[in-house]
Coordinates of C-alpha atoms in Angstrom, one line a residue:
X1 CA 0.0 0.0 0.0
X2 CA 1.6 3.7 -1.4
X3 CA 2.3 5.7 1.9
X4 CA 0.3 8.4 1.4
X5 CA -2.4 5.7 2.0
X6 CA -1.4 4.2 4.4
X7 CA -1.5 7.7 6.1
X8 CA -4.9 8.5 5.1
X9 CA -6.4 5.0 6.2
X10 CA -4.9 5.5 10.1
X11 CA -6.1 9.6 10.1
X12 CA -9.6 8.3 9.0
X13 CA -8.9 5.2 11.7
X14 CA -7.8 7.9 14.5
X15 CA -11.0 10.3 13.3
X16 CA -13.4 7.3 13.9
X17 CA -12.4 6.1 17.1
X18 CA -12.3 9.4 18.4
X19 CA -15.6 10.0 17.6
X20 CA -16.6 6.1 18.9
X21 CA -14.7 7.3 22.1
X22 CA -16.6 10.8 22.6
X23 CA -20.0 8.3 21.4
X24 CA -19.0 6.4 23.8
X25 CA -18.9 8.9 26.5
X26 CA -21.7 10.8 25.8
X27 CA -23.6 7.6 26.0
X28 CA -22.8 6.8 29.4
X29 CA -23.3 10.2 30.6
X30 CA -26.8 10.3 28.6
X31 CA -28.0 7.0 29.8
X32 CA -26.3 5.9 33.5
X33 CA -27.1 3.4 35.5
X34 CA -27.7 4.5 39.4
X35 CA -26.9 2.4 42.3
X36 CA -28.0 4.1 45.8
X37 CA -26.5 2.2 48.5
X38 CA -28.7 3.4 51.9
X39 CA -27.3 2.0 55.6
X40 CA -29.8 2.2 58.3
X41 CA -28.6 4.2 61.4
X42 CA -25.5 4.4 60.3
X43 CA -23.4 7.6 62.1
X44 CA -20.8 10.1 60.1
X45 CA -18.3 9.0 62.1
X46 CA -18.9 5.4 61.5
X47 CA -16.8 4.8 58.4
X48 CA -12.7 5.1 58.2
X49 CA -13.3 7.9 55.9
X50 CA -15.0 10.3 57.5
X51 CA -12.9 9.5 61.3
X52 CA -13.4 5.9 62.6
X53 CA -10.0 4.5 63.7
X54 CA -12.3 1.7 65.0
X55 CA -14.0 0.5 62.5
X56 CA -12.8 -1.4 59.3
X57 CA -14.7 0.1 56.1
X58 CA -12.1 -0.6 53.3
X59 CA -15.1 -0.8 50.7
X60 CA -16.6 2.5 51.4
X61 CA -14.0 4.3 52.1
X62 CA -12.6 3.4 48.3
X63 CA -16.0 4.0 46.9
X64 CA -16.1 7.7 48.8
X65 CA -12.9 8.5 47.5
X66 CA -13.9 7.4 44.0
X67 CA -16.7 10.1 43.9
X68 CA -17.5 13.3 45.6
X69 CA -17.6 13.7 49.6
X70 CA -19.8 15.9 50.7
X71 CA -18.6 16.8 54.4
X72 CA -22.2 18.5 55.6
X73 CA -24.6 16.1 54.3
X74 CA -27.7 15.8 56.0
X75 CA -30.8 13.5 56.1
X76 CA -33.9 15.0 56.6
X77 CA -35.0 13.7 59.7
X78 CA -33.5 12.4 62.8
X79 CA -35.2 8.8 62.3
X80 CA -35.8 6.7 59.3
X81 CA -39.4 6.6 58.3
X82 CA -39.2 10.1 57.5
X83 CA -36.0 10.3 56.3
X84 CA -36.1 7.6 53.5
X85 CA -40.1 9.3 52.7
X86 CA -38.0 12.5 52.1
X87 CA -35.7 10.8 49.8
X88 CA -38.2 9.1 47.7
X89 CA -39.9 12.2 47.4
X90 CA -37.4 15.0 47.0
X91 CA -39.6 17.1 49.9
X92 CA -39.0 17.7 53.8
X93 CA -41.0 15.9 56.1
X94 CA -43.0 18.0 57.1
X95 CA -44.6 18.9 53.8
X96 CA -45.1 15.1 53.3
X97 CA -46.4 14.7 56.4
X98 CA -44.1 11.1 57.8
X99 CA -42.5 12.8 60.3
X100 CA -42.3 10.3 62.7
X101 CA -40.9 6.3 62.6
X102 CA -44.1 4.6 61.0
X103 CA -45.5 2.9 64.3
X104 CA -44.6 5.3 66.5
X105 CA -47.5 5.9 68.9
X106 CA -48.9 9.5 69.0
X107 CA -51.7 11.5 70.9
X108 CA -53.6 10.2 74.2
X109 CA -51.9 6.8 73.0
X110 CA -48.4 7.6 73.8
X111 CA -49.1 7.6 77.5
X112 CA -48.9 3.8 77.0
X113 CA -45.4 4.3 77.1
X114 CA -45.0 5.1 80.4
X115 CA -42.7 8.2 79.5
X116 CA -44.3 11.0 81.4
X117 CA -43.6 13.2 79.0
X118 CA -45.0 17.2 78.8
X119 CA -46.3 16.7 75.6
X120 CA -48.3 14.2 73.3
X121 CA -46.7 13.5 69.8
X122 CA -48.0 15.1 66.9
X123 CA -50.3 12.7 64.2
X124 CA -48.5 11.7 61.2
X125 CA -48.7 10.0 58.2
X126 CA -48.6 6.4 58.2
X127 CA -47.7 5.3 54.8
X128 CA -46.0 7.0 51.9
X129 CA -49.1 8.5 49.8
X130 CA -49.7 7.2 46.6
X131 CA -49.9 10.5 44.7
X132 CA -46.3 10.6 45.5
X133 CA -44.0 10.5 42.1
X134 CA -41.1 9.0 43.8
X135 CA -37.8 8.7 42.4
X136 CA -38.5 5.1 41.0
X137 CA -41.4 6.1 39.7
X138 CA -39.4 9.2 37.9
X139 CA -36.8 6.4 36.4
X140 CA -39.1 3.9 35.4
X141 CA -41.4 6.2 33.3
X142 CA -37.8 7.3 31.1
X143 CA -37.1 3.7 30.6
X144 CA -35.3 2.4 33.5
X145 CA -35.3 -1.5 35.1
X146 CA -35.8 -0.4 38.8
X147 CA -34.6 -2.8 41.5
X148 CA -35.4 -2.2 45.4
X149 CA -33.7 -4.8 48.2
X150 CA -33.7 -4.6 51.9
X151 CA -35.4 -2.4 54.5
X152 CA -38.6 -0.1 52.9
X153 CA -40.5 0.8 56.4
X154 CA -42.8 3.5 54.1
X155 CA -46.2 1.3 55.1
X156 CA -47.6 -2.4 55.2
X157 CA -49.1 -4.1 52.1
X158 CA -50.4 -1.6 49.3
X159 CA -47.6 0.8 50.3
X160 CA -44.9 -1.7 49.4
X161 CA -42.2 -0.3 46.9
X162 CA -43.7 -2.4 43.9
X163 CA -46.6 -0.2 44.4
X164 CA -44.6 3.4 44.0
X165 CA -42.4 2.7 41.4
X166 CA -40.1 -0.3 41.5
X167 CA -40.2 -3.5 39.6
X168 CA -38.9 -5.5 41.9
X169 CA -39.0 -5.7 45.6
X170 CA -36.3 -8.1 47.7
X171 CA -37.0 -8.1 51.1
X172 CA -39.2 -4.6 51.0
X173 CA -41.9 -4.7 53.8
X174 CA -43.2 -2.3 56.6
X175 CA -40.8 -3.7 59.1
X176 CA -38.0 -1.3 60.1
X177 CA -35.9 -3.8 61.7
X178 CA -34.6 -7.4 60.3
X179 CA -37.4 -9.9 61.8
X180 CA -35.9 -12.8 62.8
X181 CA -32.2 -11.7 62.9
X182 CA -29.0 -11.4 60.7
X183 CA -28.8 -14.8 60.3
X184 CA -31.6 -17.0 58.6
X185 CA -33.9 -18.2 59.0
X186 CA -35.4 -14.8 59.1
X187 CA -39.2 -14.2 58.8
X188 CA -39.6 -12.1 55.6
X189 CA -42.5 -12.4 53.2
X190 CA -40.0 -11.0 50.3
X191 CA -37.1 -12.8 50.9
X192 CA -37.5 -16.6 51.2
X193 CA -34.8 -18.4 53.6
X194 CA -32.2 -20.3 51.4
X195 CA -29.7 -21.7 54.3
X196 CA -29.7 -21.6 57.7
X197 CA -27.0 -19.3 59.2
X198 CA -27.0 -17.3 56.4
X199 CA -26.2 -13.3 56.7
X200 CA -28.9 -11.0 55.6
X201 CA -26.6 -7.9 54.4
X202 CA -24.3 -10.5 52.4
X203 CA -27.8 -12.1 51.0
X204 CA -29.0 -9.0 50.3
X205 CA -25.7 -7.9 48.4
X206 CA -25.9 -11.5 46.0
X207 CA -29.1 -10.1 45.2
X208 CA -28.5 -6.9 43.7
X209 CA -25.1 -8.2 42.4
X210 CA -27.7 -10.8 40.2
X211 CA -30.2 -7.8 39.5
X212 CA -26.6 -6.6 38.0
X213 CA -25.6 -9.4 36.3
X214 CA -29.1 -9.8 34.5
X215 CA -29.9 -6.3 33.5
X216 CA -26.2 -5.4 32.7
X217 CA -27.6 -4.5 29.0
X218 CA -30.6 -2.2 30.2
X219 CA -30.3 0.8 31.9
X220 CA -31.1 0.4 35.6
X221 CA -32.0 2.0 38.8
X222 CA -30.8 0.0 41.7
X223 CA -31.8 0.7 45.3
X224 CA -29.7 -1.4 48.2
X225 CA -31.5 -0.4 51.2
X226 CA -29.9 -2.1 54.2
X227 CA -31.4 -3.4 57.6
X228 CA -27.6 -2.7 58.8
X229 CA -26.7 -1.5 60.9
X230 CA -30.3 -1.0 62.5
X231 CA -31.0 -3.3 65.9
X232 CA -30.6 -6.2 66.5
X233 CA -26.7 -6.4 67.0
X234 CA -25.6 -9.1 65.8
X235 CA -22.1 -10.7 64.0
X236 CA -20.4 -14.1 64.0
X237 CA -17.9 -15.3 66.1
X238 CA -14.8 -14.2 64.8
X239 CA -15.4 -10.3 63.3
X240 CA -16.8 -9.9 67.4
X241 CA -13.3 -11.6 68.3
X242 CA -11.1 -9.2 65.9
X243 CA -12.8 -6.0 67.3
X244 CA -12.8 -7.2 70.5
X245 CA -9.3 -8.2 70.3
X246 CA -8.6 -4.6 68.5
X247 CA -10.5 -2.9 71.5
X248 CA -8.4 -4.4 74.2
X249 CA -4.8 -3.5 72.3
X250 CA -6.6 0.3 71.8
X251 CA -6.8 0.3 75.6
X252 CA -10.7 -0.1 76.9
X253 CA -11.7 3.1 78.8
X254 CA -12.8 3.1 82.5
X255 CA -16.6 4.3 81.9
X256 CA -18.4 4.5 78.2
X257 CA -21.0 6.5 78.7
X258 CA -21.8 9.8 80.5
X259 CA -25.3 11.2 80.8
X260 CA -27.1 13.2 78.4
X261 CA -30.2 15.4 79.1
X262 CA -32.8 12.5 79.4
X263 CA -30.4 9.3 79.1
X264 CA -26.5 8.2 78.9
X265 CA -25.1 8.3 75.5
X266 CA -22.2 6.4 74.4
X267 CA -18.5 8.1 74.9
X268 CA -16.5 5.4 72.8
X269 CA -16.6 3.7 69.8
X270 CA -15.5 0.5 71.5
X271 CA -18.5 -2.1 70.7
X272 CA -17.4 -5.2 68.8
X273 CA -20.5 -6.4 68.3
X274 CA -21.7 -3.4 66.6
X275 CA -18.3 -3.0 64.8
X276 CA -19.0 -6.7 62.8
X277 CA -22.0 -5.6 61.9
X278 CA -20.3 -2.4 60.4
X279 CA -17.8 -4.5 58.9
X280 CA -20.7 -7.1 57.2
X281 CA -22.2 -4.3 55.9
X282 CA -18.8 -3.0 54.1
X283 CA -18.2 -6.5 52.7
X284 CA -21.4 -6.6 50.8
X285 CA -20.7 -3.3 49.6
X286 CA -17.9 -4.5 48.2
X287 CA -19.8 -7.8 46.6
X288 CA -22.5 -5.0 44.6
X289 CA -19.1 -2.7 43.3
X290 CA -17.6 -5.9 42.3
X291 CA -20.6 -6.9 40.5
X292 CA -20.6 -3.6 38.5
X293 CA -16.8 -4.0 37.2
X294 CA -17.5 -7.9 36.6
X295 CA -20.3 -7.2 34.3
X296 CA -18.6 -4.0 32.6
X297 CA -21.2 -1.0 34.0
X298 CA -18.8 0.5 36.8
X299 CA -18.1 3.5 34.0
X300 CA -21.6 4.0 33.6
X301 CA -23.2 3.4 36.9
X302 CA -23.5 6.2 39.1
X303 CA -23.3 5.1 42.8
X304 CA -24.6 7.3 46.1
X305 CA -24.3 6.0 49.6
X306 CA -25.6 7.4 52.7
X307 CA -27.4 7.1 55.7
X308 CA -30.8 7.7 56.3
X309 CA -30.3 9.3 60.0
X310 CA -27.5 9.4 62.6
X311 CA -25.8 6.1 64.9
X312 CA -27.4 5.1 67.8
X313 CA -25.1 6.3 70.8
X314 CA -28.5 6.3 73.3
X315 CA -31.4 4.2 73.1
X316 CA -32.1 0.8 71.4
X317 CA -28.4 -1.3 71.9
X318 CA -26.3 2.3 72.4
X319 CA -24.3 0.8 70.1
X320 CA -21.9 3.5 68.7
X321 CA -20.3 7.4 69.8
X322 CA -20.9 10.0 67.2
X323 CA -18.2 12.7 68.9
X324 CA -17.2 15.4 68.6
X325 CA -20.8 15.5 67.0
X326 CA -23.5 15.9 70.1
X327 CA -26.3 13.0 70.0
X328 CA -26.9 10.6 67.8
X329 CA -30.1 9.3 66.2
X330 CA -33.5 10.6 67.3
X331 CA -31.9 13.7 68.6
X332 CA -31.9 17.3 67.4
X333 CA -27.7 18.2 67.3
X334 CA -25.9 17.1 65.1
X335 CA -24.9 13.9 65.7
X336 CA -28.7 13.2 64.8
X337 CA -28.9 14.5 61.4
X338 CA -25.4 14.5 59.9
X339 CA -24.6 11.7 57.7
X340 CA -22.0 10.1 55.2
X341 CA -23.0 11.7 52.0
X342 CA -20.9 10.4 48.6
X343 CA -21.8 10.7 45.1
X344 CA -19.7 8.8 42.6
X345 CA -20.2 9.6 38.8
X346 CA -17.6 7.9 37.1
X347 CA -16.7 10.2 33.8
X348 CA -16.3 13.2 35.6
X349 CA -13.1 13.8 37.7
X350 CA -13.5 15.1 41.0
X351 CA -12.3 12.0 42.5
X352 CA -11.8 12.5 46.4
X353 CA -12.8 16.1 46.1
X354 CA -14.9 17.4 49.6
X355 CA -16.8 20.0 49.4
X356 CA -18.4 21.8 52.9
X357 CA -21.5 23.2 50.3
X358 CA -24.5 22.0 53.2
X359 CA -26.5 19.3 51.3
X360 CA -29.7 17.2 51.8
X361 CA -31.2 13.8 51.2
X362 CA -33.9 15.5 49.5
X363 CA -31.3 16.8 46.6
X364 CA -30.5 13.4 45.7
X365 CA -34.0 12.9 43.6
X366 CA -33.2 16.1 41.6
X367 CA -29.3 15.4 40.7
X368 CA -29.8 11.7 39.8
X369 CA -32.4 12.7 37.2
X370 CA -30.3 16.0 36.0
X371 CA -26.9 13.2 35.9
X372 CA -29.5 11.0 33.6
X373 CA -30.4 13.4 31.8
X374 CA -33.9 12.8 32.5
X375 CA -36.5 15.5 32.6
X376 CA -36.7 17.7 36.6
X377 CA -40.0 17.6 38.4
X378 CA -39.8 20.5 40.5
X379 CA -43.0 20.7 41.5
X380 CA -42.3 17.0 43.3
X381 CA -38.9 17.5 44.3
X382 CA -39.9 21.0 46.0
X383 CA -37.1 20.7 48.3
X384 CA -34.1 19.7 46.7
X385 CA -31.7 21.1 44.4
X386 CA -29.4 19.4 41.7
X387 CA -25.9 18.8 43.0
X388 CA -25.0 18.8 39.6
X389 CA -22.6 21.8 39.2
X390 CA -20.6 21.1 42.5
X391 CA -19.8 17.3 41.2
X392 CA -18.8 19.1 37.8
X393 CA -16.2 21.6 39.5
X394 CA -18.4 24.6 39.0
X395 CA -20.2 26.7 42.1
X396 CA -23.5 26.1 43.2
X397 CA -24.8 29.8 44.1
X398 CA -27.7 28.9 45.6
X399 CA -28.9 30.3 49.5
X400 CA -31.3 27.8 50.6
X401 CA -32.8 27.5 54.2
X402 CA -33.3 23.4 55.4
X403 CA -35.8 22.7 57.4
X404 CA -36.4 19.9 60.1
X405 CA -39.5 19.0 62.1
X406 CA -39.9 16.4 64.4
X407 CA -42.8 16.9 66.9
X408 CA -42.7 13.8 68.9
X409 CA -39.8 12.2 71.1
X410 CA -37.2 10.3 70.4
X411 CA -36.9 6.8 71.7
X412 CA -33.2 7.7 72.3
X413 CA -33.4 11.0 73.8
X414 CA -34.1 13.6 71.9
X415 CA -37.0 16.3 71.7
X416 CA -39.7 17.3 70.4
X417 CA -38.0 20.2 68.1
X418 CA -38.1 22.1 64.5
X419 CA -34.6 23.3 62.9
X420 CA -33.6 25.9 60.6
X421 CA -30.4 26.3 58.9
X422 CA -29.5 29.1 56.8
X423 CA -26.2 30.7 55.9
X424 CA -24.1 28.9 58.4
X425 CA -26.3 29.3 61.4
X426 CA -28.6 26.5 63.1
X427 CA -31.6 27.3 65.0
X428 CA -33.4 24.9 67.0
X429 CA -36.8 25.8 68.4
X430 CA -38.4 23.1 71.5
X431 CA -42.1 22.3 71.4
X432 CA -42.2 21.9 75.5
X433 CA -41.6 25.5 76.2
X434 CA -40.6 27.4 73.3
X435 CA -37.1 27.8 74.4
X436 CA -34.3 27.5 71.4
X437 CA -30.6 27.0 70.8
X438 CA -28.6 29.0 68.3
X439 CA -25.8 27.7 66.9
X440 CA -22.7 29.2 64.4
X441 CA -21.7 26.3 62.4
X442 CA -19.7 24.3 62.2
X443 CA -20.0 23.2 65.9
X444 CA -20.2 20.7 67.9
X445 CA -23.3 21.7 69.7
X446 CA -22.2 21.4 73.6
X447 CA -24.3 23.7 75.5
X448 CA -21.7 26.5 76.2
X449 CA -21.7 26.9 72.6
X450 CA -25.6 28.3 72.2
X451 CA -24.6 31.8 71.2
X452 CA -28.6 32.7 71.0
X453 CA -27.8 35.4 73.9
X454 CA -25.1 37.0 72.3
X455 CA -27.2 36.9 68.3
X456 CA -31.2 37.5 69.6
X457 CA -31.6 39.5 66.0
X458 CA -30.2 36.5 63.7
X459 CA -32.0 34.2 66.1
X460 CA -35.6 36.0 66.0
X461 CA -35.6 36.2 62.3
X462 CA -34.7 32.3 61.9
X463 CA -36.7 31.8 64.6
X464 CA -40.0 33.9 62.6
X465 CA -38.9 32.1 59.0
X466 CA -39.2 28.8 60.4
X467 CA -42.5 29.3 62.2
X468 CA -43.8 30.7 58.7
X469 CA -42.4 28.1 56.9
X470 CA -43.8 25.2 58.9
X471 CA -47.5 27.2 58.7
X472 CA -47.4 27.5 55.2
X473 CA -46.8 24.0 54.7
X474 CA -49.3 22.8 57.1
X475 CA -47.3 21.2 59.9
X476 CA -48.5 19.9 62.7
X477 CA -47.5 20.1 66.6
X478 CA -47.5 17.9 69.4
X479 CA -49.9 19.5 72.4
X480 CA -49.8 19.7 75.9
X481 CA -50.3 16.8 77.8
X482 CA -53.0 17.4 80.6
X483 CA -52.1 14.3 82.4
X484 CA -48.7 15.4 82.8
X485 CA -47.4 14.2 86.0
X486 CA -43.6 15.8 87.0
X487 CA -43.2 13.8 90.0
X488 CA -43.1 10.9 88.2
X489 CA -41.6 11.9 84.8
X490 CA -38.2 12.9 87.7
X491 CA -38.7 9.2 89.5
X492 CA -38.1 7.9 85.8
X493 CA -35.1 10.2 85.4
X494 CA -33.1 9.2 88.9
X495 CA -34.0 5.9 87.8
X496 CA -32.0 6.3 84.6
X497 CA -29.1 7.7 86.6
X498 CA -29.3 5.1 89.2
X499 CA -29.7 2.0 87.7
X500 CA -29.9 2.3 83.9
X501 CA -26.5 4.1 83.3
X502 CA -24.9 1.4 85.6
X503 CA -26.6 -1.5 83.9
X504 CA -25.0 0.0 80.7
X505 CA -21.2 0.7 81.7
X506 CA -21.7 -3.1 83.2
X507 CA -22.8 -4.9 79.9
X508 CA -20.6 -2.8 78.1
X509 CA -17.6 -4.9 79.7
X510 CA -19.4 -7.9 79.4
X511 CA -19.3 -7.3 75.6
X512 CA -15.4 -6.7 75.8
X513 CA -14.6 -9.7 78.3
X514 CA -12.3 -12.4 76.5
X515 CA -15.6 -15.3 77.6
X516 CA -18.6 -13.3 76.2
X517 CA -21.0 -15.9 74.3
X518 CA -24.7 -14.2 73.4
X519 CA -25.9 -17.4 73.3
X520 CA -25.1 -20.9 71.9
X521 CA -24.9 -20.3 68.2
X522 CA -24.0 -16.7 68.0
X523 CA -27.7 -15.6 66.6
X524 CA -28.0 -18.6 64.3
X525 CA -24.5 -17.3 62.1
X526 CA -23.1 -21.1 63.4
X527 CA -26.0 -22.3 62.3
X528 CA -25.8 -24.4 59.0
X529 CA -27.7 -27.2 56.7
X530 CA -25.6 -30.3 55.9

């Protein structure tokens, strides 16, 4: 061949793959996959990335510096009903009304409780309304396979998550803890038992990694919603051993706990237990991202992980500490509402990158669909924003107040309280007595830092915004209680100083003693068929 051919052929080779290459690209960036990894009660500080030098997360921590780390990223709600509501949505609880953990008692009823509390919880929604476009529902009607696995807790039968927008449901029902365990046989209507002694986070990994594997050549939308690292704790054998074994060489600390306003809250992130389950739940992370390079979608698959509200450091099994953030789930600081927030899009390089923008669960509904390419719905979404310019290196001049409400109590501690946040200040306002808390941000919240005496103008006119905002969307409030009794609501609390925060620092070393054994078969994980 003359070599002036020869020339031409490769510049006319070069020209096409260069245009097959920038095809190529604007495919995936036209027509992504989404996988959105969600961990129940998972705290900020739970993760080697964002602090833990307990913990082991090697999966996550690749994946969040893979994609963009958002360092003040919030759920909407201090508990997980409403939270994962205002995710499917794209709207703050209380405009769709789930503001509480669907079950919670309210009214007259929560005296059952035996609390003797000032006030009775506010009504809620009990099931995520139909008229809702959720997210699913937003993929699904552009084209998209969608795929839901694990915890749902957004109502019982009719309410499921084949009913608002996903094809198929593993493992979806109005439970908002694993019935039966971590380890089948579990007692789940979606998710038949295969083997005894089988690990629920690991099962429900294989089945998103098969999802995967069989809709590799459509376009999918893919959300892994775990039960971990809700209650029960449970892990084998051996990861309780290696954290145990990793507490003891770390030095195990005198007392764990010290007392918060209404109950102790965990000092230390010392709880083996807790710290396999952590570790389970990192391990089937790493099955699903293995499952996208296996089957050739990892460079058009954009992957989110979060939480849907902050670790439990009081109440339920106290299993982890959330410092230097204050609280922890159910309560109104921080440590409540401050999660891991990561968004990886693979063709775009910002790789590692943090960014302190403040960001909410409700923006994820908005950027996923702008990412896709698919059209906005802003009347659903009314209370996000797309997060598209930040992951694409360009500001985001937006000024945008986020809102919290949550008119009930926590069943770890916290209050009855509605937030505002807006340009770098935090305003929390109580429902008992109308006292509230200002707060210059970032901070951690302890009481010496409420600055509302030394700022009454910037708190007043949070204060009015949020009052306006929460009447113009219709909230509602938790009222007095007229059965209100103080002398036993303060027998309750020096009960909790006298016997329950004892009771804790005492089964906390039980936990770490080198003979601990939960029972015979380590919750059914030694538990095996022939």
């Amino acid at each position: 061949m003359h070599l002036s051919k020869i020339f031409s052929f490769c510049l006319v080779l070069l020209v096409f793959l260069s245009c097959n290459s920038k095809g190529q690209l604007q495919k995936e960036q036209t027509k992504p996959n989404v996988l959105f990894i969600l961990v129940d009660d998972l705290g900020y500080h739970d993760l080697g990335v964002t602090g833990s030098t307990f913990y082991e997360t090697p999966n996550v921590d690749k994946l969040a510096n893979q994609g963009m780390i958002f360092t003040n990223g919030y759920a909407a709600s201090r508990v997980c009903s409403p939270s994962r509501a205002s995710i499917m949505t794209g709207k703050f609880t209380a405009r769709h009304g789930i503001t509480d953990w669907i079950g919670a008692k309210t009214g007259e009823a929560w005296r059952t409780r035996n609390r003797h509390d000032k006030l009775l919880p506010a009504d809620y929604v009990q099931a995520l309304p139909l008229e809702e476009i959720t997210i699913a529902e937003a993929f699904k009607s552009n084209g998209y396979k969608t795929f839901f696995a694990g915890k749902w807790h957004l109502g019982d039968e009719g309410s499921y998550p084949e009913n608002h927008g996903f094809d198929i449901n593993i493992g979806g029902i109005e439970a908002g803890s694993p019935k039966g365990g971590y380890f089948a046989p579990w007692q789940n209507p979606k998710l038949k038992n295969n083997q005894d002694g089988e690990n629920l986070t690991i099962r429900l990994a294989n089945e998103t990694a098969d999802f995967i594997s069989k809709h590799k050549d459509t376009t999918f939308f893919a959300f892994l919603s775990f039960y971990a690292v809700h209650a029960p704790i449970q892990t084998t054998e051996a990861k309780w051993r290696k954290y145990r074994d990793k507490a003891d060489s770390l030095g195990i600390a005198d007392s764990g706990y010290k007392m918060e306003r209404v109950l102790p809250i965990r000092q230390v992130q010392d709880n083996p237990i807790y710290a396999g389950l952590v570790e389970t739940m990192d391990d089937a992370v790493g099955i699903v991202l293995k499952a996208l390079k296996d089957n050739g979608v990892a460079n058009n698959t954009i992957v989110v992980f979060t939480s849907d509200n902050g670790g439990v450091a009081s109440g339920d099994h106290y299993a982890t500490s959330n410092l230097p953030l204050r609280g922890g789930k159910g309560y109104q600081w921080e440590g409540g509402i401050r999660e891991p927030y990561f968004i990886k899009v693979p063709w775009l390089k910002n790789a590692g990158v943090k960014t302190e923008f403040s960001v909410i669960n409700t923006d994820f509904y908005p950027t996923l669909l702008d990412l896709a390419n698919v059209p906005l719905n802003p009347e659903q979404h009314k209370d996000g924003i797309s997060l598209k310019p930040l992951l694409e290196g360009q500001p985001l001049e937006v000024n945008r107040p986020l809102y919290w409400h949550y008119p009930h109590y926590g069943n770890q501690g916290g209050e009855p309280a509605s937030i505002i946040q807006e340009n770098g200040w935090k305003l929390i306002h109580y429902w008992e007595d109308g006292r509230e808390e200002l707060y210059k941000l970032p901070s951690q919240e302890n009481d010496d830092l409420n600055v509302i005496a030394r700022y009454p103008e910037v708190a007043k006119s949070l204060s009015d915004n949020l009052l306006l905002w929460l009447n113009n969307v219709n909230a509602k409030y938790p009222v007095d209680d007229t059965k209100y009794n103080k002398n036993k609501a303060e027998t309750r609390y020096l009960n909790t100083i006298n016997n329950k925060w004892p009771s804790l620092e005492k089964q906390r070393l039980e936990v770490l003693s080198k003979d601990f054994q939960p029972n015979e078969n380590w919750w059914k994980s030694k538990v095996t068929i022939d």
